[in-house]
Structures are given as structure tokens and as C-alpha cells.
mmCIF file of C-alpha atoms in Angstrom:
data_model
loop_
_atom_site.group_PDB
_atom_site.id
_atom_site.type_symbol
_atom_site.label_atom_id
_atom_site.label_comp_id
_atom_site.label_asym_id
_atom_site.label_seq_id
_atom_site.Cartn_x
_atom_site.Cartn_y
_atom_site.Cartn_z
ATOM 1 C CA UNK O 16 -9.752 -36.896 10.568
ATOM 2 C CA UNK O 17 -9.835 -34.869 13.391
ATOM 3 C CA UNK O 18 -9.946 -30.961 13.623
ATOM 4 C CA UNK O 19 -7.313 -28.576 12.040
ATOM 5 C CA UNK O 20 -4.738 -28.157 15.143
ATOM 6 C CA UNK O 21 -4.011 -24.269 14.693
ATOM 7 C CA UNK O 22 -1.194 -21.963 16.362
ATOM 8 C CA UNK O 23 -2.310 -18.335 16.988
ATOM 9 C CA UNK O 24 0.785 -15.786 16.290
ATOM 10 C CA UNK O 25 0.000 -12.901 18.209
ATOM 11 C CA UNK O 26 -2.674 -11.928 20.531
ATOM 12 C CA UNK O 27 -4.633 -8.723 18.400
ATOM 13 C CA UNK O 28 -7.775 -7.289 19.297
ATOM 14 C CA UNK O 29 -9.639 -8.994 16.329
ATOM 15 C CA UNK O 30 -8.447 -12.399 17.067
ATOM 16 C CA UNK O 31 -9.959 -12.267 20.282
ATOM 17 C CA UNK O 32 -13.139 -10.718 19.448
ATOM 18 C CA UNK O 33 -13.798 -12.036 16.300
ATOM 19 C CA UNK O 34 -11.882 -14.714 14.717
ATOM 20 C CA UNK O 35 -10.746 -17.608 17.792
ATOM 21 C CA UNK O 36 -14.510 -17.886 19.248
ATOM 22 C CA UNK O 37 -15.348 -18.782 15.621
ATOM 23 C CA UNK O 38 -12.488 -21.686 15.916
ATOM 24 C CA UNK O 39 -13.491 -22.548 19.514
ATOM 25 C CA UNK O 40 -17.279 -22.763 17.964
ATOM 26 C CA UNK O 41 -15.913 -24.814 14.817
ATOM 27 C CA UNK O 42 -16.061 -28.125 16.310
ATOM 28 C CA UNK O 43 -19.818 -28.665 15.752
ATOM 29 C CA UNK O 44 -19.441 -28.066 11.926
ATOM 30 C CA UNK O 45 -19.212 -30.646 9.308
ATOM 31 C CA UNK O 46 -16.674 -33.252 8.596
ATOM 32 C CA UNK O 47 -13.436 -31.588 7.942
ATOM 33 C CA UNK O 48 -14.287 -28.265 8.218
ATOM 34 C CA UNK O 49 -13.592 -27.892 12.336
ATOM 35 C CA UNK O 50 -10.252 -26.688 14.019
ATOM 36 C CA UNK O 51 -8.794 -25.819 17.018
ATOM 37 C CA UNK O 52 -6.473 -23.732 19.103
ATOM 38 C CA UNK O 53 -3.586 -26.168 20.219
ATOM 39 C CA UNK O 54 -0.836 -22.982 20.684
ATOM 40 C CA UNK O 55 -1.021 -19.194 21.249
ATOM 41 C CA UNK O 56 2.541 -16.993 20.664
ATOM 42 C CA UNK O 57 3.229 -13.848 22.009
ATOM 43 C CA UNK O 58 5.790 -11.097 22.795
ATOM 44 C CA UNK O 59 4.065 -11.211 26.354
ATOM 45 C CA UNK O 60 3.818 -14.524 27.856
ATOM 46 C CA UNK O 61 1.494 -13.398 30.093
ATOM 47 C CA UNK O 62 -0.751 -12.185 27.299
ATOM 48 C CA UNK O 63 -0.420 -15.535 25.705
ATOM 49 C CA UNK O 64 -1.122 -17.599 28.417
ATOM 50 C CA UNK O 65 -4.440 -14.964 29.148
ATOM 51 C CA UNK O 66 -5.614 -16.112 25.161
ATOM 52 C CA UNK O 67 -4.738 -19.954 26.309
ATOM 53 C CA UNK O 68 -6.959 -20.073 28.859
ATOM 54 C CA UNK O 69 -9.820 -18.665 26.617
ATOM 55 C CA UNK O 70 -9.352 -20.598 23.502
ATOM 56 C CA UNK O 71 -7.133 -23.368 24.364
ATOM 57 C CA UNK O 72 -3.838 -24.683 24.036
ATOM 58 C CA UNK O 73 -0.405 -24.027 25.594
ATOM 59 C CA UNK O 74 1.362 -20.391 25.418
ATOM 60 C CA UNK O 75 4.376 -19.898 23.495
ATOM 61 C CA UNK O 76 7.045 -16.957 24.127
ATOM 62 C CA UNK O 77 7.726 -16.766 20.385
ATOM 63 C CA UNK O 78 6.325 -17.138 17.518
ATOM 64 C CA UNK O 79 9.674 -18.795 15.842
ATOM 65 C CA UNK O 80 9.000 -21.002 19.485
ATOM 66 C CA UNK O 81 5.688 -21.774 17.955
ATOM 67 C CA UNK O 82 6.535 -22.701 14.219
ATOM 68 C CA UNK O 83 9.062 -25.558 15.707
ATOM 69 C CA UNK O 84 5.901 -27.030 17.497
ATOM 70 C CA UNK O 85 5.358 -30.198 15.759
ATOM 71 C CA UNK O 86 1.184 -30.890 17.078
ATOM 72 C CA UNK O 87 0.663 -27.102 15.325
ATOM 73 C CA UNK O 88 -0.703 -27.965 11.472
ATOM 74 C CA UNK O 89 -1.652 -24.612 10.767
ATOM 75 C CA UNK O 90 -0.721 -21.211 11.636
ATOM 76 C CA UNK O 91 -3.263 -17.933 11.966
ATOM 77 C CA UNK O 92 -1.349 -14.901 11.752
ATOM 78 C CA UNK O 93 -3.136 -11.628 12.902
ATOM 79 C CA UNK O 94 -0.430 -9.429 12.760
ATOM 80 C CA UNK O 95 -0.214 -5.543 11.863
ATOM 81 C CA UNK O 96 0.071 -5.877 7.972
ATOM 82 C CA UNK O 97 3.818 -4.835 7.696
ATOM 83 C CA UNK O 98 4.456 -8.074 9.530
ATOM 84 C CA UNK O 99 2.568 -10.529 7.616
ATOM 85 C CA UNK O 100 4.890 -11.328 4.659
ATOM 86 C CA UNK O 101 7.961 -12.423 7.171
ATOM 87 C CA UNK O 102 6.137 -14.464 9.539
ATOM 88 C CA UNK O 103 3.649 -16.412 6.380
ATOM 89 C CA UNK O 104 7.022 -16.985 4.346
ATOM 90 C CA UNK O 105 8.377 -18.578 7.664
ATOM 91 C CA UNK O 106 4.994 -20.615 8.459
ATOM 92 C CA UNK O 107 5.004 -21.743 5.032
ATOM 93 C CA UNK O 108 8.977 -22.824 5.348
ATOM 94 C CA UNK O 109 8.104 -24.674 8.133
ATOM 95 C CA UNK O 110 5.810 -26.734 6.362
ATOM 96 C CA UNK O 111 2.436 -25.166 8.489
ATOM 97 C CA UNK O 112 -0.727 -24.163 6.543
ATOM 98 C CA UNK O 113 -1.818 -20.658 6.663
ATOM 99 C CA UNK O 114 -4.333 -18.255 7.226
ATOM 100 C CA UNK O 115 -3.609 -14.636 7.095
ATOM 101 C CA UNK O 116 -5.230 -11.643 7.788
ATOM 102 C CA UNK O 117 -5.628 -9.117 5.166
ATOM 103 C CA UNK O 118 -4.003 -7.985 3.561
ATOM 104 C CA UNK O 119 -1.454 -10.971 2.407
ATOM 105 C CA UNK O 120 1.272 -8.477 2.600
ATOM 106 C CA UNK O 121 2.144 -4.865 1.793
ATOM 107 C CA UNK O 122 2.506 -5.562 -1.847
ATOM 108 C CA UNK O 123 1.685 -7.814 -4.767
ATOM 109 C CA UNK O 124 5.079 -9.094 -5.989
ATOM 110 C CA UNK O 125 5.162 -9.924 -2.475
ATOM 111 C CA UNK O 126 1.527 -11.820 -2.572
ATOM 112 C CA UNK O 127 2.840 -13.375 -5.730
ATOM 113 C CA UNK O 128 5.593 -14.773 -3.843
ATOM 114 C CA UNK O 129 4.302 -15.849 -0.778
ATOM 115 C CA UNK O 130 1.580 -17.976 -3.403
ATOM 116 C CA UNK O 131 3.954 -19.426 -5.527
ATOM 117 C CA UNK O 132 5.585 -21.125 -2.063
ATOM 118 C CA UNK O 133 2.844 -22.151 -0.908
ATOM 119 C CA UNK O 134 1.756 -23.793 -4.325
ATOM 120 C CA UNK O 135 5.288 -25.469 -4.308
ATOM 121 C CA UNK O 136 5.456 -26.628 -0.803
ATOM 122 C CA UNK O 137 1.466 -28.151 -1.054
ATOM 123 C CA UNK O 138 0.247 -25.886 1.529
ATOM 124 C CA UNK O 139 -2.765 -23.912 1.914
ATOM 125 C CA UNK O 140 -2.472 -20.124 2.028
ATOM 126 C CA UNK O 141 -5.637 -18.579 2.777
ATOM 127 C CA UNK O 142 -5.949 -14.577 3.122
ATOM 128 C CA UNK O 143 -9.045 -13.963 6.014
ATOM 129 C CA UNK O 144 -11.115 -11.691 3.489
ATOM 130 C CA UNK O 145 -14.137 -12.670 5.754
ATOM 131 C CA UNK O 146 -17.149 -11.095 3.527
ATOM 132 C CA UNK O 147 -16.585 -13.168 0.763
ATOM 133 C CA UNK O 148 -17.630 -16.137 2.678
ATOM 134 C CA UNK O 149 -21.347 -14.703 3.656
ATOM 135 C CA UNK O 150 -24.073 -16.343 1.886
ATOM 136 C CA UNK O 151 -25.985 -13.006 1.214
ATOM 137 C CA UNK O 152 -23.184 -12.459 -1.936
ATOM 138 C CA UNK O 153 -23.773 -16.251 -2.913
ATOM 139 C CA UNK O 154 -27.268 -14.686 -3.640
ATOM 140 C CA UNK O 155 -26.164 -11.751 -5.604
ATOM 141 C CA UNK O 156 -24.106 -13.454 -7.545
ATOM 142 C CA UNK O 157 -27.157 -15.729 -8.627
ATOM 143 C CA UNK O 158 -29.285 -13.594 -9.549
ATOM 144 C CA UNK O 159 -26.696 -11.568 -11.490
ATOM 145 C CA UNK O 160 -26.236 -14.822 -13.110
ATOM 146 C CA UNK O 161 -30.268 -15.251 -13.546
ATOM 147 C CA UNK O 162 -30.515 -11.741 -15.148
ATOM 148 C CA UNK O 163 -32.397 -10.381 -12.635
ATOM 149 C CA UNK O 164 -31.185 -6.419 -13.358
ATOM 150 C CA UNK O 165 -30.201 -7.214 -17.015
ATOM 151 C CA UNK O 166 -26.803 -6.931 -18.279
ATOM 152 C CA UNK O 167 -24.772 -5.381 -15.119
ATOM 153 C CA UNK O 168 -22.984 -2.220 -16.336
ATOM 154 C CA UNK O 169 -22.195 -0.532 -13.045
ATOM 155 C CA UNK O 170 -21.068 -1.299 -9.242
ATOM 156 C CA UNK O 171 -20.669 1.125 -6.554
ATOM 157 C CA UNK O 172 -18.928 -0.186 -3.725
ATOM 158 C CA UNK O 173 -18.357 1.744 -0.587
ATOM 159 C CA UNK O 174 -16.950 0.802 2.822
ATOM 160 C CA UNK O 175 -16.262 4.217 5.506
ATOM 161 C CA UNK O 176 -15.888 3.693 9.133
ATOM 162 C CA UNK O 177 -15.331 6.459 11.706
ATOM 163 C CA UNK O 178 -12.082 8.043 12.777
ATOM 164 C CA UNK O 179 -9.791 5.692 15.319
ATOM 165 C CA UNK O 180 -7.923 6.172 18.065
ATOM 166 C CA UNK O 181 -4.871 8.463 17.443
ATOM 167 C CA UNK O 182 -2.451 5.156 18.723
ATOM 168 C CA UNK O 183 -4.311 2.705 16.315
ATOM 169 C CA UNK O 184 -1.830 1.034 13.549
ATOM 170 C CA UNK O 185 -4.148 1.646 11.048
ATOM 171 C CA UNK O 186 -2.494 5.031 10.953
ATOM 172 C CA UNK O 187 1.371 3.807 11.165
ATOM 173 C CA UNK O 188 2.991 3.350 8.187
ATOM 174 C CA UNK O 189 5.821 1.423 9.539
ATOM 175 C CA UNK O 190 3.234 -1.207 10.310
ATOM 176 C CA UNK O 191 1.888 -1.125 6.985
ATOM 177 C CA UNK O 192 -1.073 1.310 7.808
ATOM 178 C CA UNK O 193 -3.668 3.521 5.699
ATOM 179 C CA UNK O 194 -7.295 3.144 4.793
ATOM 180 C CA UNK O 195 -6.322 1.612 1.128
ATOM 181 C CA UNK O 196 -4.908 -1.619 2.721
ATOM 182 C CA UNK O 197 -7.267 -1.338 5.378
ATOM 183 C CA UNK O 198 -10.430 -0.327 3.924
ATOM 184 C CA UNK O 199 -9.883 0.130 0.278
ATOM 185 C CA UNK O 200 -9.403 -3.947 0.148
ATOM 186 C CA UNK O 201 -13.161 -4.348 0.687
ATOM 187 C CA UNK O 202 -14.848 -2.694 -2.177
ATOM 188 C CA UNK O 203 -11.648 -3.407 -4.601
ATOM 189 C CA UNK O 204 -12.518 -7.069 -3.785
ATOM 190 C CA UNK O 205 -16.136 -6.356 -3.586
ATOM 191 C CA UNK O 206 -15.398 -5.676 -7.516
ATOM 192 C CA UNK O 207 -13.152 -8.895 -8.359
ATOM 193 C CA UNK O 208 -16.355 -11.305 -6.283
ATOM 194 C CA UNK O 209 -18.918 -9.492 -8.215
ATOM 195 C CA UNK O 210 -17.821 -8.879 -11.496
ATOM 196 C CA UNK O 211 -14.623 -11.299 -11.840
ATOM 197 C CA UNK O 212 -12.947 -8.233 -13.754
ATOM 198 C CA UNK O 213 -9.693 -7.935 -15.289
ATOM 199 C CA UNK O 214 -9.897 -4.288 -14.271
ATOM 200 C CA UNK O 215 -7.719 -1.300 -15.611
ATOM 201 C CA UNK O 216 -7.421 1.984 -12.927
ATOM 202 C CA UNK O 217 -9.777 4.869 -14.582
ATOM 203 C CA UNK O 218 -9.071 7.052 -12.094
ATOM 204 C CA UNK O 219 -7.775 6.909 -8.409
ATOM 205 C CA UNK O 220 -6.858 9.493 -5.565
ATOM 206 C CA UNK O 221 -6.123 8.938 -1.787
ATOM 207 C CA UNK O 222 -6.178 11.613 0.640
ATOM 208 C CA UNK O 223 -4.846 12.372 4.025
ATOM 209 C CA UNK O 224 -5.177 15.076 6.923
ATOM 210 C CA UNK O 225 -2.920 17.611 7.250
ATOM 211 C CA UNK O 226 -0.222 15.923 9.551
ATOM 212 C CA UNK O 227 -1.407 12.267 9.352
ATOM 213 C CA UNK O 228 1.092 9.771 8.422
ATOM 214 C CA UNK O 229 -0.955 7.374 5.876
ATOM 215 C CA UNK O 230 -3.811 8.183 3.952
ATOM 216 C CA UNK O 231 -7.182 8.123 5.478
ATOM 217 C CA UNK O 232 -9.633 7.897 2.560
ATOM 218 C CA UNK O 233 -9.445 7.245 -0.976
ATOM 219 C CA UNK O 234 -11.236 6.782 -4.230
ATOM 220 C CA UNK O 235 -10.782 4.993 -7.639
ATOM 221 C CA UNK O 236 -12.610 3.927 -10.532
ATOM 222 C CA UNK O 237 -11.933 0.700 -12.275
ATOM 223 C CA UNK O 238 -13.367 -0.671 -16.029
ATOM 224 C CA UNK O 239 -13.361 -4.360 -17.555
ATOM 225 C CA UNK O 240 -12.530 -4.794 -20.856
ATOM 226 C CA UNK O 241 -16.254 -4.968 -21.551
ATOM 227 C CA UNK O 242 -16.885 -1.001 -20.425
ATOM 228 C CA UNK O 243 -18.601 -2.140 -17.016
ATOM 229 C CA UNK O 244 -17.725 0.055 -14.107
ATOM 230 C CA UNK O 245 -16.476 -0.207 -10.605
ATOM 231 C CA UNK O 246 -16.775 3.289 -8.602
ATOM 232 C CA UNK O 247 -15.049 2.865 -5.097
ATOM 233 C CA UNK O 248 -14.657 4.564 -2.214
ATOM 234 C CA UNK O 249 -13.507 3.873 1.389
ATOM 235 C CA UNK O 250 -12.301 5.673 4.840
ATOM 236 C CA UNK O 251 -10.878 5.875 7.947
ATOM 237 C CA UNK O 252 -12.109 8.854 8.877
ATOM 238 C CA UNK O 253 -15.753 8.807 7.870
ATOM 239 C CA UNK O 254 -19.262 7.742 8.660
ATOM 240 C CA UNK O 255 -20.305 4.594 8.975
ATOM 241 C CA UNK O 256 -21.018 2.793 5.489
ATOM 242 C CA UNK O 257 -21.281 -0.661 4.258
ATOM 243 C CA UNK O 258 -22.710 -1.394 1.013
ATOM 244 C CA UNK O 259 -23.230 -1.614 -2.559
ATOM 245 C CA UNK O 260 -25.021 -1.114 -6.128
ATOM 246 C CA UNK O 261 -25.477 -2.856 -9.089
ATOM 247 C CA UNK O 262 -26.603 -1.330 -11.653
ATOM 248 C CA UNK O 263 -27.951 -3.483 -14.917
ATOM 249 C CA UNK O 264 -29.741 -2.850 -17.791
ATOM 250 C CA UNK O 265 -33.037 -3.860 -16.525
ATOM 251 C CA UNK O 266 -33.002 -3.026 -12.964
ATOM 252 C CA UNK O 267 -30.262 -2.463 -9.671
ATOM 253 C CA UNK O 268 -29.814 -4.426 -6.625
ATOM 254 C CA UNK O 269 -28.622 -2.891 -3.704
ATOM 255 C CA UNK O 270 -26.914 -4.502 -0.167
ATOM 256 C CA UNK O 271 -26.423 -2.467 2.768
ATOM 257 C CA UNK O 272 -24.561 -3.980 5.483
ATOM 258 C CA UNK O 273 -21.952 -5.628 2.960
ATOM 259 C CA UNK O 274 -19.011 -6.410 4.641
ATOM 260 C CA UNK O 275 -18.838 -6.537 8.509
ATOM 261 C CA UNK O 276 -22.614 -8.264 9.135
ATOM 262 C CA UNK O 277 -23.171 -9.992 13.027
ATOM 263 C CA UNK O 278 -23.760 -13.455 12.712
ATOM 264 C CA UNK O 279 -27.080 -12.681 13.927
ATOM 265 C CA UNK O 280 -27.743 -9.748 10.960
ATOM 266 C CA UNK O 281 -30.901 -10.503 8.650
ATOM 267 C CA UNK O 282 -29.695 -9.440 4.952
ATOM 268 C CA UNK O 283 -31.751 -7.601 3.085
ATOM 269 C CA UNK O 284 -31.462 -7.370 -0.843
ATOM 270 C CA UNK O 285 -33.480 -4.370 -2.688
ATOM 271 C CA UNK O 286 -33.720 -5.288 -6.195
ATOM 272 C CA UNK O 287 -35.648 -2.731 -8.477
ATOM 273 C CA UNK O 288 -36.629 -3.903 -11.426
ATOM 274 C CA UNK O 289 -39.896 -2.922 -13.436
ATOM 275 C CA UNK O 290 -40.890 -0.228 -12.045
ATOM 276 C CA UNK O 291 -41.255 -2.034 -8.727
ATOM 277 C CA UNK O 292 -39.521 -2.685 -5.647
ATOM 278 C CA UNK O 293 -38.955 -5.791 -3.700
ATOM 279 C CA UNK O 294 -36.996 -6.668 -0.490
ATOM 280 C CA UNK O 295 -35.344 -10.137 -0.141
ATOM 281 C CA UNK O 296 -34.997 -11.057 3.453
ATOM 282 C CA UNK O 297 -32.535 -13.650 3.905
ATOM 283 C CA UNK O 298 -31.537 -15.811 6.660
ATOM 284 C CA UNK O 299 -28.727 -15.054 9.392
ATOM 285 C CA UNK O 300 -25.354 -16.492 8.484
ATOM 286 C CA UNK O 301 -21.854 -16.152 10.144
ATOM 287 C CA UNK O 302 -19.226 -15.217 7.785
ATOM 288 C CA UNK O 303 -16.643 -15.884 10.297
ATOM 289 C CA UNK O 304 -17.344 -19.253 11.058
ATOM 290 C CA UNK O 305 -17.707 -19.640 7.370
ATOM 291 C CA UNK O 306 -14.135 -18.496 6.481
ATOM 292 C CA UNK O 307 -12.710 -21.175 9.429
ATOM 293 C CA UNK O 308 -14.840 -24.167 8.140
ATOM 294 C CA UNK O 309 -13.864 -23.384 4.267
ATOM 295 C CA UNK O 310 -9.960 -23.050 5.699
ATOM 296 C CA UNK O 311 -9.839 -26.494 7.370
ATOM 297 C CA UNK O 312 -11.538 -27.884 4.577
ATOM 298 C CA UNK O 313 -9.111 -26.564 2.530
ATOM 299 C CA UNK O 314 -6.440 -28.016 4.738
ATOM 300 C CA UNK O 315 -7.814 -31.617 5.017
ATOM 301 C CA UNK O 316 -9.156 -31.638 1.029
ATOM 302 C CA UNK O 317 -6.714 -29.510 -0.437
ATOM 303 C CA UNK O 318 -7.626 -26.149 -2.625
ATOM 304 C CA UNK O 319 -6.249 -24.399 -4.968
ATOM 305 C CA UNK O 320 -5.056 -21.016 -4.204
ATOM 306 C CA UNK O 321 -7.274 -17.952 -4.416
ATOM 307 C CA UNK O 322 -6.675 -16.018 -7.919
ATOM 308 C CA UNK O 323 -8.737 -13.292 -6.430
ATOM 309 C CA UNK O 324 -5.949 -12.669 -3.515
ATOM 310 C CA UNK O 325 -3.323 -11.632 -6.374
ATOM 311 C CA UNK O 326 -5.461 -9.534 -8.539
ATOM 312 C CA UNK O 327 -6.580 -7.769 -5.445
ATOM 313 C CA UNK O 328 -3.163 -6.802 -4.468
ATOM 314 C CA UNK O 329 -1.931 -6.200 -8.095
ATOM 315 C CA UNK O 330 -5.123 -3.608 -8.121
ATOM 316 C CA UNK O 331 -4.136 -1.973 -4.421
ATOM 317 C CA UNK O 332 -0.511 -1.533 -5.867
ATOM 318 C CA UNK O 333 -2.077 0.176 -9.704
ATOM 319 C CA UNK O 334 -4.575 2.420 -7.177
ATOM 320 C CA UNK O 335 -1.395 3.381 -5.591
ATOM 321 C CA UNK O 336 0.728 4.125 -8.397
ATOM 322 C CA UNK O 337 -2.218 5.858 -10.221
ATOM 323 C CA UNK O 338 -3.079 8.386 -7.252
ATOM 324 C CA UNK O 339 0.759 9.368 -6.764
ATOM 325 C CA UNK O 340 0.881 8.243 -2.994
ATOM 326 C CA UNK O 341 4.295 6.589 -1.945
ATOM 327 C CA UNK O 342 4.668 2.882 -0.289
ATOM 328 C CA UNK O 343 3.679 2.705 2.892
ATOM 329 C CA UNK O 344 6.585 1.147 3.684
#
């Protein structure tokens, strides 16, 4: 079969940067894991047919325009997160595959919903968590698996990035800003990879400036059923941090660099564990191309949805609830 023939609604920062070289760069990889570009939407023509020229395809002066396109399999949605859950339900209606940025939506009955059609319509729904997808946490999980640091009791998962631009949607509400959708998604899902869970709230609190419209930084503290920990924290307004800890009964394993690596980033895993200390150095790897390669596969193989997109959300919604901060919508 030939590559997964994609639409593109919207023409954000992050799809041009990050996410359509990875498709145009796709069609090297193996058997059913390629796609590419065949339709770019846009408020702006003009902006759409800029992103045509660069990644292919024709451009579309709507993104309803672009669901009625019968060549377009699969729809990437890069959206502010407010818009997600309108434009999925109406890929997914139209019978097109999906792949949405993160979050899924705003909410988890939403998530739920948005799911449960795709489940019933045979479609792929696929939220772009991109980190999962980087072999470096393929190795983590093994040795967790291989007992390397004993019987894990503890994870500390942080992900800060410094303050944006005052016009950035990250800090409009309407548009379903704030660091915990943002942000707070990466070590809350750091947690589910890792551990698997189910995870009550301990504790959580977000915080905010004085006169900023969303919060900007946050903490919470989750716990299985089996007493092992999850302390997170995340940012908006902070310096730059990436990582984790895992903590075990017979050693800890740390990862810096967790969740945004360059392709071209050599890992390095610290893993303490007898009193000594030893750095695994690990090969480059592109999480973004991964994620595109394990979507068309999904989309010419077929996959089941991802459990780990619902529990996420049904944790960002329990974070909220717990810390007293209103909807962001």
C-alpha cells in the first residue's frame, strides 16, 4: 500500500517546525509506516498555499473544504486545544483517521467521547504525545522490568520551560490555555508510561501570576494502589527542565532531557545502584518521526486505541478538581 495521504488543518508554528518535515521525511521508512501531505487548510489561503509549497499538496480555504476531500485518508489537527474536540469529532464523522495534538480535548468525558467514535466508526485516533515514542523510555522501561533499581517506589517527573510571549495561546483560556494542559500532560503521562498506575490525586495545586488568565505552574502528587509515588511538577513560567527519577529499592535511574530531545540528542541514563554510578549512552533517535511511522501503521494495520490517552485526561480533570482551579473553558 502506498503512504498515508494526510490533510493538515491549520497552519501552527509546531506543524511547520516540527511535525510535517517528519511526514515529508516519512517516505524512506518501512512498509506501512510512511505518509504524506496531499492537503493543507487554512483561515488564510495564502498561508495555506505558503505550507503547500513546503510540504506538498493542494491548499484548502477551509477545513470543512478539506474533510469533503475524498484523496485525504487522514487528518492532522494542530489546533489551539479549545478547538480540537469540534474539528476530531468532525474528521472522525467524515470517516478520516486522526492524529491530534495534545491534548485530545479540554476534558475527559470529552476524550471518552471522541474514543468511543472512533472505536465505532473503525478509525484510528491517535493523540501526538511525541515522547512516548523515543526509544530512550523503551530502555527505562526494561530495565525497570529487569530490576535494575529494585522494586520502584518513587518517580519524580518534572517538565518547566521559560515564560512566553505575552500573545501566546498558551495563556488564553478561551483557547483552552494553561501550563496543566500544556505542560502538566508530560510528567502526568510520564507517570501512566512508567508506572502504568491507576493513580489517586494525593495532593495538587496550580498557581498563577497576579493578573494572568490561566495558570502558569502547578504541582500534584499521585499514589497507585501499591503506595508507589508520582511527585510532579511543571511550568510556563520557569527554567528550563526536562527530566526524571526513579527511585527503587536497590538503586535510581535518572533521564534528563525527557521529553522534547533533537533527533540528533545522545540520551544519557544515570543509574545508581551499589554504591556506584554508571552512564548509559544511547543512540540518537527521532521521536517525531517515530510518532508518524507508528500513526500510519496504525492506519494501514489497524490499533487499538490508546488507554493511556483517557486516564491521562481523567487525571488532568482530578488535578483540576483537587487544586480548586475552574475549567479553562
Amino acid at each position: 500500500m502506498g503512504p498515508v495521504r494526510i490533510g493538515v488543518l491549520g497552519c501552527a508554528a509546531f506543524a511547520r517546525r516540527r511535525v510535517l518535515p517528519a511526514v515529508a521525511a516519512s517516505s524512506g521508512a518501512a512498509a506501512g509506516g510512511h505518509a504524506e501531505v496531499v492537503a493543507v487548510a487554512s483561515r488564510s489561503i495564502d498561508k495555506a498555499r505558503e505550507f503547500a509549497a513546503d510540504f506538498g499538496g493542494k491548499a484548502v480555504p477551509g477545513y470543512a473544504e478539506l474533510l469533503d476531500l475524498p484523496e485525504v485518508e487522514a487528518v492532522y489537527v494542530p489546533l489551539p486545544p479549545a478547538l480540537h474536540a469540534p474539528w476530531v469529532r468532525a474528521a472522525l464523522l467524515a470517516g478520516k483517521h486522526v492524529l491530534v495534538e495534545k491534548p485530545m480535548s479540554t476534558d475527559a468525558a470529552t476524550t471518552a467521547e471522541l474514543l468511543d467514535l472512533a472505536r465505532a466508526r473503525g478509525l484510528v485516533l491517535q493523540e501526538n504525545v511525541l515522547f512516548v515514542h523515543h526509544h530512550q523510555h523503551t530502555v527505562v522501561r526494561r530495565l525497570l522490568r529487569q530490576g535494575a533499581i529494585g522494586e520502584v517506589t518513587e518517580l519524580r517527573s518534572r517538565f518547566t520551560v521559560p515564560e512566553l510571549p505575552a500573545d501566546d495561546i498558551r495563556y488564553r483560556p478561551d483557547l483552552g490555555g494553561g501550563a496543566l494542559l500544556d505542560i502538566g500532560l508530560y510528567p502526568v503521562r510520564s507517570a501512566l508510561h512508567l508506572l502504568g498506575g491507576p493513580f489517586e490525586v494525593v495532593e495538587a495545586e496550580l498557581t498563577r501570576r497576579p493578573g494572568d488568565a490561566v495558570e502558569t505552574g502547578g504541582r500534584a502528587l499521585l499514589r497507585t494502589a501499591a503506595g508507589v509515588r508520582a511527585e510532579l511538577a511543571f511550568g510556563l513560567v520557569h527554567d528550563y527542565r526536562s527530566c526524571y527519577e526513579l527511585v527503587g529499592t536497590g538503586g535510581r535511574l535518572v533521564v534528563d532531557r525527557a521529553f522534547t530531545p533533537p533527533a540528533d540528542h545522545r540520551p544519557e541514563l544515570v543509574l545508581e545502584r551499589d554504591g556506584r554510578r554508571e552512564t548509559l549512552r544511547l543512540d540518537c533517535d527521532d521521536q517525531v518521526g517515530n510518532a508518524i511511522s507508528a500513526f500510519a501503521t496504525a492506519v494501514r494495520r489497524g490499533a487499538r486505541p490508546d488507554a493511556d490517552a483517557l486516564n491521562q485526561a481523567l487525571l488532568l480533570d482530578r488535578i483540576r478538581e483537587f487544586s480548586g482551579e475552574p475549567e479553562s473553558l
